[in-house]
């Protein structure tokens, strides 16, 4: 695929640019292996495009800074935010449990993941339903009063009409999350954890040569790629 070709080119270019010729063989062999795994992974159905893509923020503890004196929470690492698959977001979140040492014994077991995933689905579906009800009510009121959908302020910013938040969501039943939905998300998240290992393994290879931070990125990359290989068969065997 085009994605795999781009990964192959980028890894090869990285090796040629940043690794001395005397130590080039090792990184090239690693890159060749990683590219092969990326190519294999893209052939699996769980990597096909989903409807519910979200914005990935890498929600890990280290990215949430609490200033207890000011009682202010600050989120960092915005440069790593992007559009991505829901499964990658969740799989990557679970991978963060293992730390920089990649201690896979700390990867959350099923009994820890299931309540988390159920709460995720409940929050997502109920918020989605609430916003849809507000939008439906807004449209109904606009049509009833002959108003346009939105007005524009002198600054060019869209103004919120007084009716926009008028929908009363009290009394609505919560959206039902079935065990089947939770199970499908469990399989999706854990299969995508493989993509997380590959992603950060490739990132570590690049950072090993271009970063000025005193951290053994190459060792980190090797640990992530090793974790991928160890988890691959088990994760790909999951089914819902």
mmCIF file of C-alpha atoms in Angstrom:
data_model
loop_
_atom_site.group_PDB
_atom_site.id
_atom_site.type_symbol
_atom_site.label_atom_id
_atom_site.label_comp_id
_atom_site.label_asym_id
_atom_site.label_seq_id
_atom_site.Cartn_x
_atom_site.Cartn_y
_atom_site.Cartn_z
ATOM 1 C CA UNK A 1 0.000 0.000 0.000
ATOM 2 C CA UNK A 2 0.977 3.660 -0.290
ATOM 3 C CA UNK A 3 1.368 3.923 3.493
ATOM 4 C CA UNK A 4 3.803 1.009 3.624
ATOM 5 C CA UNK A 5 5.841 2.416 0.712
ATOM 6 C CA UNK A 6 6.122 5.737 2.533
ATOM 7 C CA UNK A 7 7.223 4.018 5.750
ATOM 8 C CA UNK A 8 9.813 2.002 3.828
ATOM 9 C CA UNK A 9 11.215 5.112 2.146
ATOM 10 C CA UNK A 10 11.316 7.109 5.383
ATOM 11 C CA UNK A 11 13.082 4.351 7.322
ATOM 12 C CA UNK A 12 15.633 3.812 4.566
ATOM 13 C CA UNK A 13 16.266 7.552 4.298
ATOM 14 C CA UNK A 14 16.626 7.835 8.081
ATOM 15 C CA UNK A 15 19.232 5.054 8.134
ATOM 16 C CA UNK A 16 21.211 6.520 5.255
ATOM 17 C CA UNK A 17 21.190 10.052 6.690
ATOM 18 C CA UNK A 18 21.753 9.464 10.386
ATOM 19 C CA UNK A 19 23.697 6.233 10.830
ATOM 20 C CA UNK A 20 27.451 6.049 10.061
ATOM 21 C CA UNK A 21 28.280 3.545 7.332
ATOM 22 C CA UNK A 22 30.130 1.344 9.808
ATOM 23 C CA UNK A 23 27.005 0.686 11.872
ATOM 24 C CA UNK A 24 24.437 0.963 9.081
ATOM 25 C CA UNK A 25 23.722 -2.742 8.611
ATOM 26 C CA UNK A 26 21.961 -3.265 11.952
ATOM 27 C CA UNK A 27 19.465 -0.390 11.616
ATOM 28 C CA UNK A 28 18.821 -1.306 7.971
ATOM 29 C CA UNK A 29 17.985 -4.887 8.927
ATOM 30 C CA UNK A 30 15.717 -3.664 11.730
ATOM 31 C CA UNK A 31 14.023 -1.237 9.331
ATOM 32 C CA UNK A 32 13.508 -3.980 6.740
ATOM 33 C CA UNK A 33 11.859 -6.173 9.372
ATOM 34 C CA UNK A 34 9.641 -3.358 10.648
ATOM 35 C CA UNK A 35 8.511 -2.459 7.137
ATOM 36 C CA UNK A 36 7.584 -6.083 6.551
ATOM 37 C CA UNK A 37 5.489 -6.129 9.725
ATOM 38 C CA UNK A 38 3.763 -2.873 8.740
ATOM 39 C CA UNK A 39 2.913 -4.395 5.385
ATOM 40 C CA UNK A 40 1.468 -7.486 7.032
ATOM 41 C CA UNK A 41 -0.488 -5.509 9.596
ATOM 42 C CA UNK A 42 -2.250 -3.350 6.998
ATOM 43 C CA UNK A 43 -3.767 -6.480 5.467
ATOM 44 C CA UNK A 44 -5.789 -7.316 8.572
ATOM 45 C CA UNK A 45 -9.490 -6.269 8.629
ATOM 46 C CA UNK A 46 -9.255 -4.466 11.973
ATOM 47 C CA UNK A 47 -7.093 -1.774 10.357
ATOM 48 C CA UNK A 48 -9.760 -0.819 7.833
ATOM 49 C CA UNK A 49 -11.235 2.652 8.208
ATOM 50 C CA UNK A 50 -13.855 3.014 10.930
ATOM 51 C CA UNK A 51 -16.663 5.550 11.065
ATOM 52 C CA UNK A 52 -15.814 6.673 14.563
ATOM 53 C CA UNK A 53 -12.360 8.151 14.150
ATOM 54 C CA UNK A 54 -11.422 10.582 16.920
ATOM 55 C CA UNK A 55 -8.677 13.042 17.736
ATOM 56 C CA UNK A 56 -5.802 11.282 19.444
ATOM 57 C CA UNK A 57 -4.198 13.106 22.326
ATOM 58 C CA UNK A 58 -2.116 10.387 24.006
ATOM 59 C CA UNK A 59 -3.994 10.616 27.322
ATOM 60 C CA UNK A 60 -1.363 9.301 29.724
ATOM 61 C CA UNK A 61 -0.585 10.362 33.259
ATOM 62 C CA UNK A 62 2.694 12.047 32.296
ATOM 63 C CA UNK A 63 0.835 14.413 29.964
ATOM 64 C CA UNK A 64 -1.477 15.723 32.685
ATOM 65 C CA UNK A 65 0.270 18.300 34.881
ATOM 66 C CA UNK A 66 -1.426 19.387 38.115
ATOM 67 C CA UNK A 67 -0.392 22.622 39.831
ATOM 68 C CA UNK A 68 -1.770 22.058 43.338
ATOM 69 C CA UNK A 69 -1.072 25.643 44.452
ATOM 70 C CA UNK A 70 -2.995 27.224 41.591
ATOM 71 C CA UNK A 71 -5.418 24.284 41.314
ATOM 72 C CA UNK A 72 -4.826 24.217 37.564
ATOM 73 C CA UNK A 73 -4.503 21.224 35.251
ATOM 74 C CA UNK A 74 -2.350 21.645 32.127
ATOM 75 C CA UNK A 75 -2.217 19.203 29.213
ATOM 76 C CA UNK A 76 1.095 18.866 27.360
ATOM 77 C CA UNK A 77 2.481 17.117 24.237
ATOM 78 C CA UNK A 78 -0.039 18.730 21.903
ATOM 79 C CA UNK A 79 2.401 18.201 19.036
ATOM 80 C CA UNK A 80 1.538 14.499 19.141
ATOM 81 C CA UNK A 81 -2.203 15.089 18.730
ATOM 82 C CA UNK A 82 -3.708 13.975 15.431
ATOM 83 C CA UNK A 83 -6.684 12.327 13.797
ATOM 84 C CA UNK A 84 -6.500 8.598 14.321
ATOM 85 C CA UNK A 85 -8.470 5.415 14.781
ATOM 86 C CA UNK A 86 -10.403 4.927 18.002
ATOM 87 C CA UNK A 87 -8.755 1.530 18.464
ATOM 88 C CA UNK A 88 -5.272 3.022 18.223
ATOM 89 C CA UNK A 89 -6.149 5.616 20.851
ATOM 90 C CA UNK A 90 -7.333 2.958 23.287
ATOM 91 C CA UNK A 91 -4.649 0.397 22.451
ATOM 92 C CA UNK A 92 -1.966 3.040 22.867
ATOM 93 C CA UNK A 93 -3.488 4.065 26.204
ATOM 94 C CA UNK A 94 -3.188 0.492 27.495
ATOM 95 C CA UNK A 95 0.406 0.288 26.233
ATOM 96 C CA UNK A 96 1.283 3.342 28.331
ATOM 97 C CA UNK A 97 0.807 1.228 31.455
ATOM 98 C CA UNK A 98 4.042 -0.656 30.721
ATOM 99 C CA UNK A 99 6.248 2.451 31.100
ATOM 100 C CA UNK A 100 9.510 3.278 29.350
ATOM 101 C CA UNK A 101 10.969 -0.044 30.491
ATOM 102 C CA UNK A 102 8.214 -1.819 28.511
ATOM 103 C CA UNK A 103 7.384 -4.169 31.376
ATOM 104 C CA UNK A 104 4.569 -6.111 29.713
ATOM 105 C CA UNK A 105 3.555 -7.651 33.044
ATOM 106 C CA UNK A 106 2.010 -4.219 33.718
ATOM 107 C CA UNK A 107 -0.162 -4.306 30.583
ATOM 108 C CA UNK A 108 -3.742 -4.107 31.932
ATOM 109 C CA UNK A 109 -5.503 -7.488 31.996
ATOM 110 C CA UNK A 110 -8.991 -8.047 30.626
ATOM 111 C CA UNK A 111 -10.657 -7.522 34.020
ATOM 112 C CA UNK A 112 -9.117 -4.033 34.189
ATOM 113 C CA UNK A 113 -9.857 -3.091 30.598
ATOM 114 C CA UNK A 114 -13.530 -4.125 30.419
ATOM 115 C CA UNK A 115 -14.886 -1.602 33.007
ATOM 116 C CA UNK A 116 -12.781 1.141 31.388
ATOM 117 C CA UNK A 117 -14.088 0.329 27.903
ATOM 118 C CA UNK A 118 -17.689 0.112 29.116
ATOM 119 C CA UNK A 119 -17.412 3.563 30.718
ATOM 120 C CA UNK A 120 -15.797 4.898 27.525
ATOM 121 C CA UNK A 121 -18.695 3.648 25.399
ATOM 122 C CA UNK A 122 -21.323 4.928 27.840
ATOM 123 C CA UNK A 123 -19.750 8.385 27.924
ATOM 124 C CA UNK A 124 -19.290 8.528 24.157
ATOM 125 C CA UNK A 125 -22.767 7.305 23.228
ATOM 126 C CA UNK A 126 -24.603 9.431 25.778
ATOM 127 C CA UNK A 127 -22.698 12.582 24.833
ATOM 128 C CA UNK A 128 -23.295 11.870 21.148
ATOM 129 C CA UNK A 129 -27.015 11.387 21.796
ATOM 130 C CA UNK A 130 -27.174 14.576 23.891
ATOM 131 C CA UNK A 131 -25.562 16.655 21.148
ATOM 132 C CA UNK A 132 -27.856 15.134 18.529
ATOM 133 C CA UNK A 133 -30.918 16.049 20.624
ATOM 134 C CA UNK A 134 -29.651 19.605 21.036
ATOM 135 C CA UNK A 135 -29.078 19.888 17.295
ATOM 136 C CA UNK A 136 -32.530 18.511 16.513
ATOM 137 C CA UNK A 137 -34.149 20.938 18.962
ATOM 138 C CA UNK A 138 -32.139 23.837 17.557
ATOM 139 C CA UNK A 139 -33.253 23.053 14.014
ATOM 140 C CA UNK A 140 -36.866 22.686 15.126
ATOM 141 C CA UNK A 141 -36.849 26.076 16.817
ATOM 142 C CA UNK A 142 -35.161 27.760 13.874
ATOM 143 C CA UNK A 143 -37.731 26.321 11.473
ATOM 144 C CA UNK A 144 -40.596 27.309 13.769
ATOM 145 C CA UNK A 145 -39.445 30.922 14.079
ATOM 146 C CA UNK A 146 -38.107 31.272 10.545
ATOM 147 C CA UNK A 147 -34.551 31.936 11.697
ATOM 148 C CA UNK A 148 -31.343 31.204 9.830
ATOM 149 C CA UNK A 149 -29.104 28.468 11.180
ATOM 150 C CA UNK A 150 -26.516 30.853 12.641
ATOM 151 C CA UNK A 151 -25.694 34.534 12.799
ATOM 152 C CA UNK A 152 -22.294 36.062 12.287
ATOM 153 C CA UNK A 153 -20.818 38.630 14.632
ATOM 154 C CA UNK A 154 -18.904 41.736 13.439
ATOM 155 C CA UNK A 155 -15.688 39.905 14.304
ATOM 156 C CA UNK A 156 -16.554 37.137 11.870
ATOM 157 C CA UNK A 157 -17.074 34.605 14.622
ATOM 158 C CA UNK A 158 -20.192 32.487 14.748
ATOM 159 C CA UNK A 159 -22.531 33.600 17.500
ATOM 160 C CA UNK A 160 -24.432 31.132 19.596
ATOM 161 C CA UNK A 161 -28.175 31.723 19.386
ATOM 162 C CA UNK A 162 -30.158 31.773 22.584
ATOM 163 C CA UNK A 163 -32.056 28.714 21.379
ATOM 164 C CA UNK A 164 -28.940 26.632 20.657
ATOM 165 C CA UNK A 165 -28.685 25.073 24.102
ATOM 166 C CA UNK A 166 -32.415 24.997 24.751
ATOM 167 C CA UNK A 167 -32.847 21.258 24.401
ATOM 168 C CA UNK A 168 -33.666 19.689 27.740
ATOM 169 C CA UNK A 169 -31.865 16.352 28.038
ATOM 170 C CA UNK A 170 -33.327 15.595 31.465
ATOM 171 C CA UNK A 171 -35.598 12.607 31.484
ATOM 172 C CA UNK A 172 -33.965 10.881 28.542
ATOM 173 C CA UNK A 173 -32.884 7.325 29.121
ATOM 174 C CA UNK A 174 -29.195 6.609 28.958
ATOM 175 C CA UNK A 175 -27.918 4.850 25.881
ATOM 176 C CA UNK A 176 -27.610 1.121 26.419
ATOM 177 C CA UNK A 177 -24.139 -0.382 26.101
ATOM 178 C CA UNK A 178 -24.334 -4.110 25.428
ATOM 179 C CA UNK A 179 -21.758 -6.715 26.351
ATOM 180 C CA UNK A 180 -21.287 -7.378 22.642
ATOM 181 C CA UNK A 181 -20.313 -3.730 22.068
ATOM 182 C CA UNK A 182 -17.814 -3.856 24.931
ATOM 183 C CA UNK A 183 -16.336 -7.121 23.647
ATOM 184 C CA UNK A 184 -15.915 -5.743 20.126
ATOM 185 C CA UNK A 185 -14.145 -2.685 21.507
ATOM 186 C CA UNK A 186 -11.913 -4.884 23.674
ATOM 187 C CA UNK A 187 -10.785 -6.829 20.607
ATOM 188 C CA UNK A 188 -10.369 -3.647 18.563
ATOM 189 C CA UNK A 189 -8.263 -1.877 21.202
ATOM 190 C CA UNK A 190 -5.960 -4.815 21.866
ATOM 191 C CA UNK A 191 -5.328 -5.531 18.203
ATOM 192 C CA UNK A 192 -4.509 -1.874 17.680
ATOM 193 C CA UNK A 193 -1.999 -2.088 20.531
ATOM 194 C CA UNK A 194 0.216 -3.841 17.973
ATOM 195 C CA UNK A 195 0.110 -0.752 15.764
ATOM 196 C CA UNK A 196 1.097 1.303 18.804
ATOM 197 C CA UNK A 197 4.193 -0.847 19.377
ATOM 198 C CA UNK A 198 5.235 -0.499 15.742
ATOM 199 C CA UNK A 199 4.532 3.235 15.711
ATOM 200 C CA UNK A 200 6.662 4.001 18.755
ATOM 201 C CA UNK A 201 9.309 1.501 17.705
ATOM 202 C CA UNK A 202 9.780 3.400 14.436
ATOM 203 C CA UNK A 203 9.674 6.703 16.321
ATOM 204 C CA UNK A 204 12.405 5.456 18.658
ATOM 205 C CA UNK A 205 14.654 4.515 15.726
ATOM 206 C CA UNK A 206 14.357 8.034 14.350
ATOM 207 C CA UNK A 207 14.827 9.734 17.717
ATOM 208 C CA UNK A 208 17.944 7.648 18.390
ATOM 209 C CA UNK A 209 19.791 9.736 15.809
ATOM 210 C CA UNK A 210 18.083 13.120 15.779
ATOM 211 C CA UNK A 211 17.162 13.788 19.409
ATOM 212 C CA UNK A 212 19.460 15.752 21.729
ATOM 213 C CA UNK A 213 17.726 14.384 24.833
ATOM 214 C CA UNK A 214 19.828 12.016 26.928
ATOM 215 C CA UNK A 215 17.715 8.904 26.556
ATOM 216 C CA UNK A 216 18.497 5.518 24.985
ATOM 217 C CA UNK A 217 15.926 5.734 22.208
ATOM 218 C CA UNK A 218 17.418 2.819 20.289
ATOM 219 C CA UNK A 219 17.044 0.492 23.275
ATOM 220 C CA UNK A 220 13.496 1.782 23.741
ATOM 221 C CA UNK A 221 12.716 1.090 20.076
ATOM 222 C CA UNK A 222 14.049 -2.448 20.378
ATOM 223 C CA UNK A 223 11.896 -3.078 23.455
ATOM 224 C CA UNK A 224 8.769 -1.830 21.686
ATOM 225 C CA UNK A 225 9.454 -3.978 18.625
ATOM 226 C CA UNK A 226 10.169 -6.983 20.851
ATOM 227 C CA UNK A 227 6.881 -6.382 22.694
ATOM 228 C CA UNK A 228 5.128 -6.300 19.324
ATOM 229 C CA UNK A 229 6.573 -9.662 18.297
ATOM 230 C CA UNK A 230 5.737 -11.246 21.641
ATOM 231 C CA UNK A 231 2.139 -9.977 21.656
ATOM 232 C CA UNK A 232 1.397 -10.394 17.941
ATOM 233 C CA UNK A 233 -0.026 -13.930 17.832
ATOM 234 C CA UNK A 234 -2.110 -13.505 20.970
ATOM 235 C CA UNK A 235 -3.643 -10.198 19.944
ATOM 236 C CA UNK A 236 -4.393 -11.235 16.371
ATOM 237 C CA UNK A 237 -6.148 -14.379 17.623
ATOM 238 C CA UNK A 238 -8.745 -12.310 19.520
ATOM 239 C CA UNK A 239 -12.245 -12.301 18.089
ATOM 240 C CA UNK A 240 -15.615 -10.898 19.108
#
